[in-house]
GROMACS .gro file of C-alpha atoms in nm:
model
  139
    1MET     CA    1 -11.465  -0.131  17.052
    2GLY     CA    2 -11.767   0.067  17.172
    3ASP     CA    3 -11.757   0.406  17.334
    4ILE     CA    4 -11.672   0.411  17.704
    5PRO     CA    5 -11.924   0.616  17.907
    6GLY     CA    6 -11.773   0.949  18.012
    7LYS     CA    7 -11.490   0.918  17.761
    8GLY     CA    8 -11.623   1.116  17.466
    9CYS     CA    9 -11.417   1.387  17.299
   10GLY     CA   10 -11.671   1.655  17.387
   11ALA     CA   11 -11.503   1.995  17.362
   12CYS     CA   12 -11.154   1.841  17.350
   13ASN     CA   13 -10.986   1.887  17.014
   14LEU     CA   14 -10.621   1.879  17.117
   15CYS     CA   15 -10.544   1.614  16.853
   16CYS     CA   16 -10.670   1.859  16.590
   17LYS     CA   17 -10.401   2.103  16.700
   18ILE     CA   18 -10.090   1.915  16.806
   19LEU     CA   19 -10.075   1.626  16.560
   20VAL     CA   20  -9.932   1.652  16.209
   21ILE     CA   21 -10.206   1.581  15.951
   22ASP     CA   22 -10.039   1.540  15.612
   23HIS     CA   23 -10.379   1.508  15.440
   24PHE     CA   24 -10.438   1.879  15.515
   25GLN     CA   25 -10.067   1.979  15.505
   26LYS     CA   26 -10.111   2.069  15.873
   27ASP     CA   27  -9.806   2.098  16.098
   28ALA     CA   28  -9.791   2.024  16.470
   29GLY     CA   29  -9.911   2.311  16.687
   30ILE     CA   30 -10.146   2.459  16.426
   31LEU     CA   31 -10.520   2.411  16.466
   32CYS     CA   32 -10.676   2.221  16.177
   33SER     CA   33 -10.885   2.451  15.958
   34ASN     CA   34 -11.178   2.211  15.997
   35CYS     CA   35 -11.178   2.241  16.376
   36VAL     CA   36 -11.411   2.476  16.560
   37LEU     CA   37 -11.273   2.543  16.911
   38GLY     CA   38 -11.499   2.412  17.184
   39VAL     CA   39 -11.724   2.244  16.928
   40GLY     CA   40 -11.520   1.998  16.724
   41CYS     CA   41 -11.469   1.897  16.363
   42LYS     CA   42 -11.700   2.055  16.108
   43ILE     CA   43 -11.635   1.766  15.865
   44TYR     CA   44 -11.652   1.493  16.131
   45LEU     CA   45 -11.876   1.258  15.930
   46LYS     CA   46 -11.656   1.302  15.620
   47ARG     CA   47 -11.317   1.340  15.789
   48PRO     CA   48 -11.021   1.166  15.621
   49GLU     CA   49 -10.913   0.816  15.713
   50VAL     CA   50 -10.608   0.940  15.905
   51CYS     CA   51 -10.842   1.123  16.144
   52GLN     CA   52 -11.086   0.832  16.164
   53ASP     CA   53 -10.804   0.591  16.248
   54PHE     CA   54 -10.650   0.802  16.526
   55GLU     CA   55 -10.696   0.648  16.870
   56CYS     CA   56 -10.648   0.867  17.175
   57ASP     CA   57 -10.556   0.637  17.464
   58TRP     CA   58 -10.745   0.854  17.713
   59LYS     CA   59 -11.064   0.788  17.519
   60MET     CA   60 -10.991   0.419  17.460
   61GLU     CA   61 -10.869   0.308  17.805
   62ARG     CA   62 -11.100   0.285  18.108
   63SER     CA   63 -10.801   0.294  18.343
   64ILE     CA   64 -10.696   0.648  18.244
   65GLY     CA   65 -10.883   0.889  18.471
   66ALA     CA   66 -11.071   1.208  18.389
   67ASN     CA   67 -10.783   1.405  18.545
   68LEU     CA   68 -10.569   1.307  18.242
   69ARG     CA   69 -10.815   1.417  17.974
   70PRO     CA   70 -10.598   1.568  17.697
   71ASP     CA   71 -10.747   1.917  17.701
   72LYS     CA   72 -10.707   1.933  18.080
   73VAL     CA   73 -10.336   1.839  18.089
   74GLY     CA   74 -10.224   1.950  17.742
   75THR     CA   75 -10.102   1.602  17.654
   76ILE     CA   76 -10.230   1.332  17.420
   77LEU     CA   77 -10.149   0.973  17.514
   78MET     CA   78 -10.107   0.735  17.223
   79GLU     CA   79  -9.946   0.414  17.104
   80ASP     CA   80  -9.698   0.430  16.817
   81ASP     CA   81  -9.749   0.103  16.632
   82GLU     CA   82  -9.431   0.144  16.426
   83SER     CA   83  -9.188   0.202  16.714
   84GLY     CA   84  -9.383   0.033  16.994
   85GLU     CA   85  -9.343   0.348  17.204
   86TYR     CA   86  -9.606   0.475  17.444
   87GLN     CA   87  -9.612   0.846  17.363
   88ALA     CA   88  -9.717   1.159  17.546
   89VAL     CA   89  -9.749   1.420  17.271
   90VAL     CA   90  -9.778   1.789  17.361
   91ASP     CA   91  -9.830   2.121  17.187
   92PRO     CA   92  -9.492   2.275  17.092
   93SER     CA   93  -9.611   2.599  17.258
   94THR     CA   94  -9.627   2.412  17.594
   95PRO     CA   95  -9.338   2.165  17.552
   96PHE     CA   96  -9.332   2.045  17.912
   97ALA     CA   97  -9.705   1.986  17.967
   98TRP     CA   98  -9.617   1.619  18.009
   99ARG     CA   99  -9.441   1.717  18.334
  100ASN     CA  100  -9.781   1.786  18.497
  101PRO     CA  101  -9.744   1.588  18.825
  102GLN     CA  102 -10.045   1.363  18.756
  103MET     CA  103  -9.937   1.299  18.398
  104PHE     CA  104  -9.575   1.236  18.492
  105LYS     CA  105  -9.681   0.987  18.761
  106PHE     CA  106  -9.889   0.805  18.499
  107LEU     CA  107  -9.599   0.798  18.250
  108VAL     CA  108  -9.359   0.659  18.511
  109MET     CA  109  -9.618   0.390  18.591
  110LYS     CA  110  -9.629   0.295  18.221
  111ALA     CA  111  -9.248   0.277  18.216
  112LYS     CA  112  -9.258   0.050  18.523
  113GLU     CA  113  -9.491  -0.178  18.324
  114GLY     CA  114  -9.202  -0.227  18.081
  115ARG     CA  115  -9.314   0.019  17.816
  116THR     CA  116  -9.078   0.250  17.628
  117VAL     CA  117  -9.234   0.583  17.726
  118VAL     CA  118  -9.149   0.891  17.521
  119ALA     CA  119  -9.272   1.249  17.560
  120LYS     CA  120  -9.274   1.443  17.233
  121SER     CA  121  -9.299   1.812  17.157
  122GLY     CA  122  -9.240   1.906  16.796
  123LEU     CA  123  -8.900   1.762  16.700
  124LYS     CA  124  -8.786   1.713  17.062
  125SER     CA  125  -8.831   1.388  17.253
  126TRP     CA  126  -8.759   1.270  17.605
  127ARG     CA  127  -8.754   0.916  17.742
  128ILE     CA  128  -8.919   0.857  18.079
  129TYR     CA  129  -8.762   0.572  18.276
  130PRO     CA  130  -8.916   0.352  18.549
  131SER     CA  131  -8.703   0.534  18.808
  132GLY     CA  132  -8.863   0.866  18.709
  133GLU     CA  133  -8.543   0.981  18.543
  134ILE     CA  134  -8.567   1.162  18.211
  135GLY     CA  135  -8.328   1.149  17.918
  136VAL     CA  136  -8.318   1.312  17.576
  137TRP     CA  137  -8.451   1.054  17.329
  138ALA     CA  138  -8.327   1.006  16.975
  139GLY     CA  139  -8.554   0.706  16.911
   0.00000   0.00000   0.00000
């Protein structure tokens, strides 16, 4: 899939902070040592496969507006191929960023489409239901 105009990472590097990257023994919530804030990855062309394979749904989906760009709402949207969940992953230091009104509306819409929608912050998870109700999620 080619790049979508207006959907480049630019200065966003939220994935470099909030995702676990075993290759670098990097925990969630800690900025990757290869990331330069506001600039990006200093080893981008030689980054490990796990980083190359990551797909941020904001970047990949035309239908997700600029208002939901990860660095603007503190939330990364992603598919979990193993569980089939649609996930909203946030920095543990801002565990309820997914409750941003625009983001929450989007997550409820995904749930109404029949998706299992889960917000994750560190080891905590919440399920978002089509009704807009929220429940603690054990997966």
